[in-house]
Amino acid sequence: MKLSVVIPAYNEEESISETLRALYQTLAKYGIDHEICVTNDNSRDNTLAVLQGLQAEIPSLVIFTNPGPNGFGYAVRYGLERFSGDCVAVFMADMSDDPEDLVKYYYKMRDTGTDAVFGSRWQKGGSVIDYPALKKVINRVANMIIRLMMNIRYDDTTNAFKLYRRETMEGIKPFLSPHFNLTVELPLKAMVRGYSYEVVPNSWTNRKYGESKLKIKEMGSRYFFILLYCLIEKHFSRGDFRKKTTKPAVEVSR
């Protein structure tokens, strides 16, 4: 099962080297067949030059450049339209996600046959390090609203770090979100459309360099739009977009 890792990168020259080296070394250690797909989202710093310099060191590194429109969601979508693996994970460029957790996701998918693996930073075994207090409060409130409105038990929908089978990713298209609300669109669509998932505790560490690209004041209405879209699909689409299951052939006696 080949693993693709899609990483959006905008002005990450200080973080990207450490992230990619740790990710590659971890996946190579476990012998996991993989590719690391970084979408340079028209960075204004030296991100692209740093990536190009790493290609000789990291043979599984694939570089995309998103010509535009730009934004977190667009950059992730650019990679999701071009990866070659049997499954694909969205991973952050700032080393907030742990490569060891990705290995746990991969084995969980392989061993259970599930359609997706979602991380939870808040369940037993998960952790957050240096999480800004205000963002933590907003995060928990937002996830509570999502749980109540969608009637689900999963408690970390806004967590971008997730793994999907190729068939699952194809089944939740077309993508709508141009920004960070894509992190909510992907798992909610997967749930609404009947794809199975497992939850694995994961850790999150605040970035060491640069500044967060997530602007909370700009995202409220966008998250709410996607939440309403998925809620409407859940109750009114009459199953038109649900996962298609192949019925076993029935032998007919003659």
C-alpha positions as a Markdown table, in Angstrom:
| # | Residue | x | y | z |
|---|---|---|---|---|
| 1 | Met | 0.0 | 0.0 | 0.0 |
| 2 | Lys | 1.8 | 3.1 | -1.2 |
| 3 | Leu | 1.5 | 6.1 | 1.0 |
| 4 | Ser | 1.3 | 9.6 | -0.4 |
| 5 | Val | 1.8 | 12.6 | 2.0 |
| 6 | Val | 0.5 | 16.0 | 0.8 |
| 7 | Ile | 2.1 | 19.0 | 2.4 |
| 8 | Pro | 1.0 | 22.6 | 1.6 |
| 9 | Ala | 3.8 | 25.1 | 2.0 |
| 10 | Tyr | 3.6 | 28.9 | 2.0 |
| 11 | Asn | 6.7 | 30.8 | 3.3 |
| 12 | Glu | 8.0 | 27.8 | 5.3 |
| 13 | Glu | 11.8 | 28.1 | 4.5 |
| 14 | Glu | 12.7 | 27.9 | 8.2 |
| 15 | Ser | 10.5 | 24.8 | 8.9 |
| 16 | Ile | 10.3 | 22.7 | 5.8 |
| 17 | Ser | 13.8 | 21.1 | 6.0 |
| 18 | Glu | 13.3 | 19.8 | 9.5 |
| 19 | Thr | 9.8 | 18.6 | 8.6 |
| 20 | Leu | 10.8 | 16.7 | 5.5 |
| 21 | Arg | 13.9 | 15.1 | 6.9 |
| 22 | Ala | 12.1 | 13.8 | 9.9 |
| 23 | Leu | 9.2 | 12.6 | 7.8 |
| 24 | Tyr | 11.4 | 10.8 | 5.3 |
| 25 | Gln | 13.7 | 9.2 | 7.9 |
| 26 | Thr | 10.7 | 7.9 | 9.8 |
| 27 | Leu | 8.9 | 6.4 | 6.8 |
| 28 | Ala | 12.2 | 4.9 | 5.5 |
| 29 | Lys | 12.9 | 3.4 | 8.9 |
| 30 | Tyr | 9.7 | 1.4 | 8.7 |
| 31 | Gly | 10.2 | 0.5 | 5.1 |
| 32 | Ile | 6.9 | 2.2 | 4.0 |
| 33 | Asp | 6.6 | 2.7 | 0.2 |
| 34 | His | 5.8 | 6.4 | -0.1 |
| 35 | Glu | 6.0 | 9.7 | -1.8 |
| 36 | Ile | 6.2 | 13.1 | -0.2 |
| 37 | Cys | 4.3 | 15.7 | -2.3 |
| 38 | Val | 4.9 | 19.3 | -1.3 |
| 39 | Thr | 2.8 | 22.0 | -2.9 |
| 40 | Asn | 4.7 | 25.3 | -2.9 |
| 41 | Asp | 1.8 | 27.8 | -2.7 |
| 42 | Asn | 3.6 | 30.7 | -4.5 |
| 43 | Ser | 5.8 | 31.3 | -1.5 |
| 44 | Arg | 7.5 | 34.7 | -1.3 |
| 45 | Asp | 10.5 | 33.5 | 0.6 |
| 46 | Asn | 13.1 | 30.8 | -0.3 |
| 47 | Thr | 10.8 | 27.8 | 0.3 |
| 48 | Leu | 11.0 | 26.6 | -3.3 |
| 49 | Ala | 14.9 | 26.9 | -3.4 |
| 50 | Val | 15.0 | 24.9 | -0.1 |
| 51 | Leu | 12.8 | 22.2 | -1.5 |
| 52 | Gln | 14.8 | 21.9 | -4.7 |
| 53 | Gly | 18.0 | 21.6 | -2.6 |
| 54 | Leu | 16.4 | 18.7 | -0.6 |
| 55 | Gln | 15.5 | 16.6 | -3.7 |
| 56 | Ala | 19.0 | 15.0 | -3.9 |
| 57 | Glu | 18.8 | 14.1 | -0.1 |
| 58 | Ile | 15.1 | 12.9 | -0.2 |
| 59 | Pro | 14.5 | 10.7 | -3.2 |
| 60 | Ser | 10.8 | 10.4 | -2.5 |
| 61 | Leu | 10.2 | 14.2 | -2.6 |
| 62 | Val | 7.9 | 15.5 | -5.3 |
| 63 | Ile | 7.5 | 19.3 | -5.7 |
| 64 | Phe | 4.4 | 20.9 | -7.1 |
| 65 | Thr | 4.0 | 24.7 | -7.5 |
| 66 | Asn | 0.4 | 25.9 | -7.3 |
| 67 | Pro | 0.2 | 28.8 | -9.9 |
| 68 | Gly | -3.1 | 30.0 | -8.3 |
| 69 | Pro | -5.5 | 30.7 | -7.0 |
| 70 | Asn | -3.6 | 30.4 | -3.7 |
| 71 | Gly | -4.6 | 29.6 | -0.2 |
| 72 | Phe | -4.3 | 26.6 | 2.2 |
| 73 | Gly | -7.3 | 24.8 | 0.7 |
| 74 | Tyr | -6.2 | 25.3 | -2.8 |
| 75 | Ala | -2.7 | 24.1 | -2.1 |
| 76 | Val | -3.9 | 20.9 | -0.4 |
| 77 | Arg | -6.4 | 20.3 | -3.3 |
| 78 | Tyr | -3.6 | 20.8 | -5.8 |
| 79 | Gly | -1.7 | 17.9 | -4.2 |
| 80 | Leu | -4.8 | 15.8 | -3.8 |
| 81 | Glu | -5.4 | 15.9 | -7.5 |
| 82 | Arg | -1.9 | 14.7 | -8.3 |
| 83 | Phe | -0.7 | 12.1 | -5.8 |
| 84 | Ser | 0.1 | 8.6 | -7.0 |
| 85 | Gly | -0.4 | 6.5 | -3.8 |
| 86 | Asp | -3.0 | 4.0 | -2.7 |
| 87 | Cys | -3.7 | 6.3 | 0.3 |
| 88 | Val | -3.0 | 9.9 | 1.1 |
| 89 | Ala | -2.4 | 11.9 | 4.3 |
| 90 | Val | -2.5 | 15.7 | 4.8 |
| 91 | Phe | 0.5 | 16.7 | 6.8 |
| 92 | Met | 1.6 | 20.2 | 8.0 |
| 93 | Ala | 4.9 | 21.8 | 6.9 |
| 94 | Asp | 5.6 | 23.4 | 10.2 |
| 95 | Met | 6.4 | 20.1 | 12.0 |
| 96 | Ser | 3.3 | 20.4 | 14.2 |
| 97 | Asp | 2.4 | 16.8 | 13.2 |
| 98 | Asp | 4.5 | 13.8 | 14.3 |
| 99 | Pro | 5.7 | 11.4 | 11.6 |
| 100 | Glu | 5.5 | 8.5 | 14.1 |
| 101 | Asp | 1.7 | 9.2 | 14.3 |
| 102 | Leu | 1.5 | 8.9 | 10.6 |
| 103 | Val | 3.0 | 5.4 | 10.8 |
| 104 | Lys | 0.3 | 4.5 | 13.3 |
| 105 | Tyr | -2.3 | 5.8 | 10.9 |
| 106 | Tyr | -0.8 | 3.8 | 8.1 |
| 107 | Tyr | -0.8 | 0.5 | 10.0 |
| 108 | Lys | -4.3 | 1.1 | 11.4 |
| 109 | Met | -5.6 | 1.5 | 7.8 |
| 110 | Arg | -3.6 | -1.5 | 6.6 |
| 111 | Asp | -4.7 | -3.8 | 9.4 |
| 112 | Thr | -8.4 | -2.8 | 9.6 |
| 113 | Gly | -9.2 | -2.2 | 6.0 |
| 114 | Thr | -10.9 | 1.1 | 7.0 |
| 115 | Asp | -11.6 | 3.8 | 4.4 |
| 116 | Ala | -10.0 | 6.6 | 6.5 |
| 117 | Val | -8.0 | 7.2 | 9.7 |
| 118 | Phe | -8.7 | 10.4 | 11.7 |
| 119 | Gly | -6.4 | 11.8 | 14.5 |
| 120 | Ser | -7.6 | 13.1 | 17.8 |
| 121 | Arg | -5.5 | 15.3 | 19.9 |
| 122 | Trp | -8.0 | 15.2 | 22.8 |
| 123 | Gln | -8.6 | 11.5 | 23.4 |
| 124 | Lys | -6.5 | 9.4 | 25.8 |
| 125 | Gly | -3.0 | 9.1 | 24.3 |
| 126 | Gly | -3.2 | 12.3 | 22.4 |
| 127 | Ser | -1.5 | 15.6 | 23.3 |
| 128 | Val | -1.0 | 19.2 | 22.5 |
| 129 | Ile | 2.2 | 21.1 | 23.2 |
| 130 | Asp | 2.3 | 24.9 | 23.5 |
| 131 | Tyr | -1.2 | 25.3 | 22.2 |
| 132 | Pro | -2.3 | 28.9 | 22.4 |
| 133 | Ala | -5.0 | 29.2 | 25.1 |
| 134 | Leu | -7.5 | 31.3 | 23.0 |
| 135 | Lys | -7.2 | 28.9 | 20.0 |
| 136 | Lys | -7.7 | 25.9 | 22.3 |
| 137 | Val | -11.0 | 27.4 | 23.6 |
| 138 | Ile | -12.2 | 28.2 | 20.1 |
| 139 | Asn | -11.1 | 24.7 | 18.9 |
| 140 | Arg | -13.1 | 22.9 | 21.6 |
| 141 | Val | -16.2 | 25.1 | 21.1 |
| 142 | Ala | -16.1 | 24.6 | 17.3 |
| 143 | Asn | -15.7 | 20.9 | 17.5 |
| 144 | Met | -18.5 | 20.7 | 20.1 |
| 145 | Ile | -20.8 | 22.6 | 17.7 |
| 146 | Ile | -19.9 | 20.2 | 14.8 |
| 147 | Arg | -20.5 | 17.1 | 17.0 |
| 148 | Leu | -23.9 | 18.4 | 18.0 |
| 149 | Met | -25.1 | 19.5 | 14.6 |
| 150 | Met | -23.8 | 16.4 | 12.7 |
| 151 | Asn | -24.7 | 14.0 | 15.6 |
| 152 | Ile | -21.2 | 12.4 | 15.6 |
| 153 | Arg | -18.9 | 11.2 | 18.4 |
| 154 | Tyr | -15.6 | 12.2 | 16.8 |
| 155 | Asp | -14.2 | 15.1 | 18.8 |
| 156 | Asp | -11.4 | 16.6 | 16.5 |
| 157 | Thr | -12.9 | 17.3 | 13.1 |
| 158 | Thr | -10.9 | 20.5 | 12.6 |
| 159 | Asn | -7.6 | 18.5 | 12.9 |
| 160 | Ala | -6.1 | 18.5 | 9.4 |
| 161 | Phe | -3.9 | 15.5 | 10.0 |
| 162 | Lys | -5.9 | 12.6 | 8.5 |
| 163 | Leu | -5.3 | 9.6 | 6.2 |
| 164 | Tyr | -7.7 | 8.6 | 3.4 |
| 165 | Arg | -7.7 | 5.7 | 0.8 |
| 166 | Arg | -7.6 | 6.8 | -2.8 |
| 167 | Glu | -11.1 | 5.5 | -3.3 |
| 168 | Thr | -12.3 | 7.5 | -0.4 |
| 169 | Met | -10.7 | 10.7 | -1.6 |
| 170 | Glu | -12.3 | 10.2 | -5.1 |
| 171 | Gly | -15.6 | 9.6 | -3.4 |
| 172 | Ile | -15.7 | 12.9 | -1.5 |
| 173 | Lys | -15.1 | 15.1 | -4.6 |
| 174 | Pro | -15.7 | 17.7 | -5.8 |
| 175 | Phe | -13.9 | 19.8 | -3.2 |
| 176 | Leu | -15.5 | 23.1 | -2.3 |
| 177 | Ser | -13.2 | 24.7 | 0.3 |
| 178 | Pro | -10.4 | 27.1 | -0.7 |
| 179 | His | -9.1 | 27.8 | 2.8 |
| 180 | Phe | -8.7 | 25.9 | 6.1 |
| 181 | Asn | -12.3 | 24.9 | 6.1 |
| 182 | Leu | -11.1 | 22.0 | 3.8 |
| 183 | Thr | -10.0 | 20.3 | 7.0 |
| 184 | Val | -13.6 | 20.1 | 8.0 |
| 185 | Glu | -15.0 | 19.3 | 4.6 |
| 186 | Leu | -13.0 | 16.2 | 3.9 |
| 187 | Pro | -13.9 | 14.2 | 7.1 |
| 188 | Leu | -17.5 | 15.3 | 7.2 |
| 189 | Lys | -18.1 | 14.4 | 3.6 |
| 190 | Ala | -16.5 | 11.0 | 4.3 |
| 191 | Met | -18.8 | 10.4 | 7.2 |
| 192 | Val | -22.0 | 11.6 | 5.5 |
| 193 | Arg | -21.2 | 9.5 | 2.4 |
| 194 | Gly | -20.8 | 6.3 | 4.4 |
| 195 | Tyr | -17.1 | 5.7 | 4.4 |
| 196 | Ser | -15.7 | 3.9 | 7.4 |
| 197 | Tyr | -13.1 | 5.4 | 9.7 |
| 198 | Glu | -10.9 | 4.7 | 12.7 |
| 199 | Val | -9.7 | 7.2 | 15.3 |
| 200 | Val | -6.1 | 7.2 | 16.5 |
| 201 | Pro | -4.7 | 9.6 | 19.2 |
| 202 | Asn | -2.1 | 12.0 | 17.8 |
| 203 | Ser | 0.1 | 14.7 | 19.1 |
| 204 | Trp | 0.4 | 18.3 | 18.0 |
| 205 | Thr | 3.2 | 20.7 | 18.7 |
| 206 | Asn | 3.1 | 24.5 | 18.0 |
| 207 | Arg | 5.4 | 25.7 | 15.3 |
| 208 | Lys | 9.0 | 26.9 | 16.2 |
| 209 | Tyr | 9.4 | 29.3 | 13.3 |
| 210 | Gly | 7.3 | 31.8 | 11.4 |
| 211 | Glu | 3.6 | 32.5 | 12.1 |
| 212 | Ser | 0.4 | 30.5 | 11.8 |
| 213 | Lys | -1.4 | 30.8 | 8.4 |
| 214 | Leu | -4.8 | 30.2 | 10.1 |
| 215 | Lys | -6.6 | 33.5 | 10.7 |
| 216 | Ile | -9.5 | 32.7 | 13.1 |
| 217 | Lys | -11.4 | 35.9 | 12.4 |
| 218 | Glu | -11.5 | 35.1 | 8.7 |
| 219 | Met | -12.6 | 31.5 | 9.1 |
| 220 | Gly | -15.7 | 31.5 | 11.2 |
| 221 | Ser | -18.3 | 31.9 | 8.4 |
| 222 | Arg | -16.3 | 29.6 | 6.1 |
| 223 | Tyr | -16.3 | 26.8 | 8.6 |
| 224 | Phe | -20.0 | 27.4 | 9.1 |
| 225 | Phe | -20.7 | 27.3 | 5.4 |
| 226 | Ile | -19.1 | 23.8 | 5.0 |
| 227 | Leu | -20.8 | 22.6 | 8.1 |
| 228 | Leu | -24.2 | 23.6 | 6.7 |
| 229 | Tyr | -23.4 | 22.1 | 3.4 |
| 230 | Cys | -22.6 | 18.7 | 4.9 |
| 231 | Leu | -25.6 | 18.9 | 7.1 |
| 232 | Ile | -27.9 | 19.6 | 4.1 |
| 233 | Glu | -26.3 | 16.7 | 2.2 |
| 234 | Lys | -26.8 | 14.4 | 5.1 |
| 235 | His | -30.5 | 15.0 | 5.5 |
| 236 | Phe | -31.6 | 15.9 | 2.0 |
| 237 | Ser | -29.4 | 14.3 | -0.7 |
| 238 | Arg | -31.3 | 11.0 | -0.4 |
| 239 | Gly | -28.0 | 9.0 | -0.5 |
| 240 | Asp | -27.1 | 10.2 | -4.0 |
| 241 | Phe | -23.4 | 10.6 | -3.0 |
| 242 | Arg | -23.0 | 7.7 | -0.7 |
| 243 | Lys | -20.3 | 5.1 | -1.0 |
| 244 | Lys | -21.1 | 2.6 | -3.6 |
| 245 | Thr | -20.8 | -1.0 | -2.5 |
| 246 | Thr | -20.4 | -3.9 | -4.9 |
| 247 | Lys | -22.9 | -6.6 | -4.2 |
| 248 | Pro | -21.5 | -10.2 | -4.5 |
| 249 | Ala | -22.5 | -12.1 | -7.5 |
| 250 | Val | -25.3 | -14.5 | -7.1 |
| 251 | Glu | -25.0 | -17.9 | -8.8 |
| 252 | Val | -28.2 | -18.7 | -10.7 |
| 253 | Ser | -29.0 | -22.4 | -11.2 |
| 254 | Arg | -30.1 | -23.3 | -14.7 |
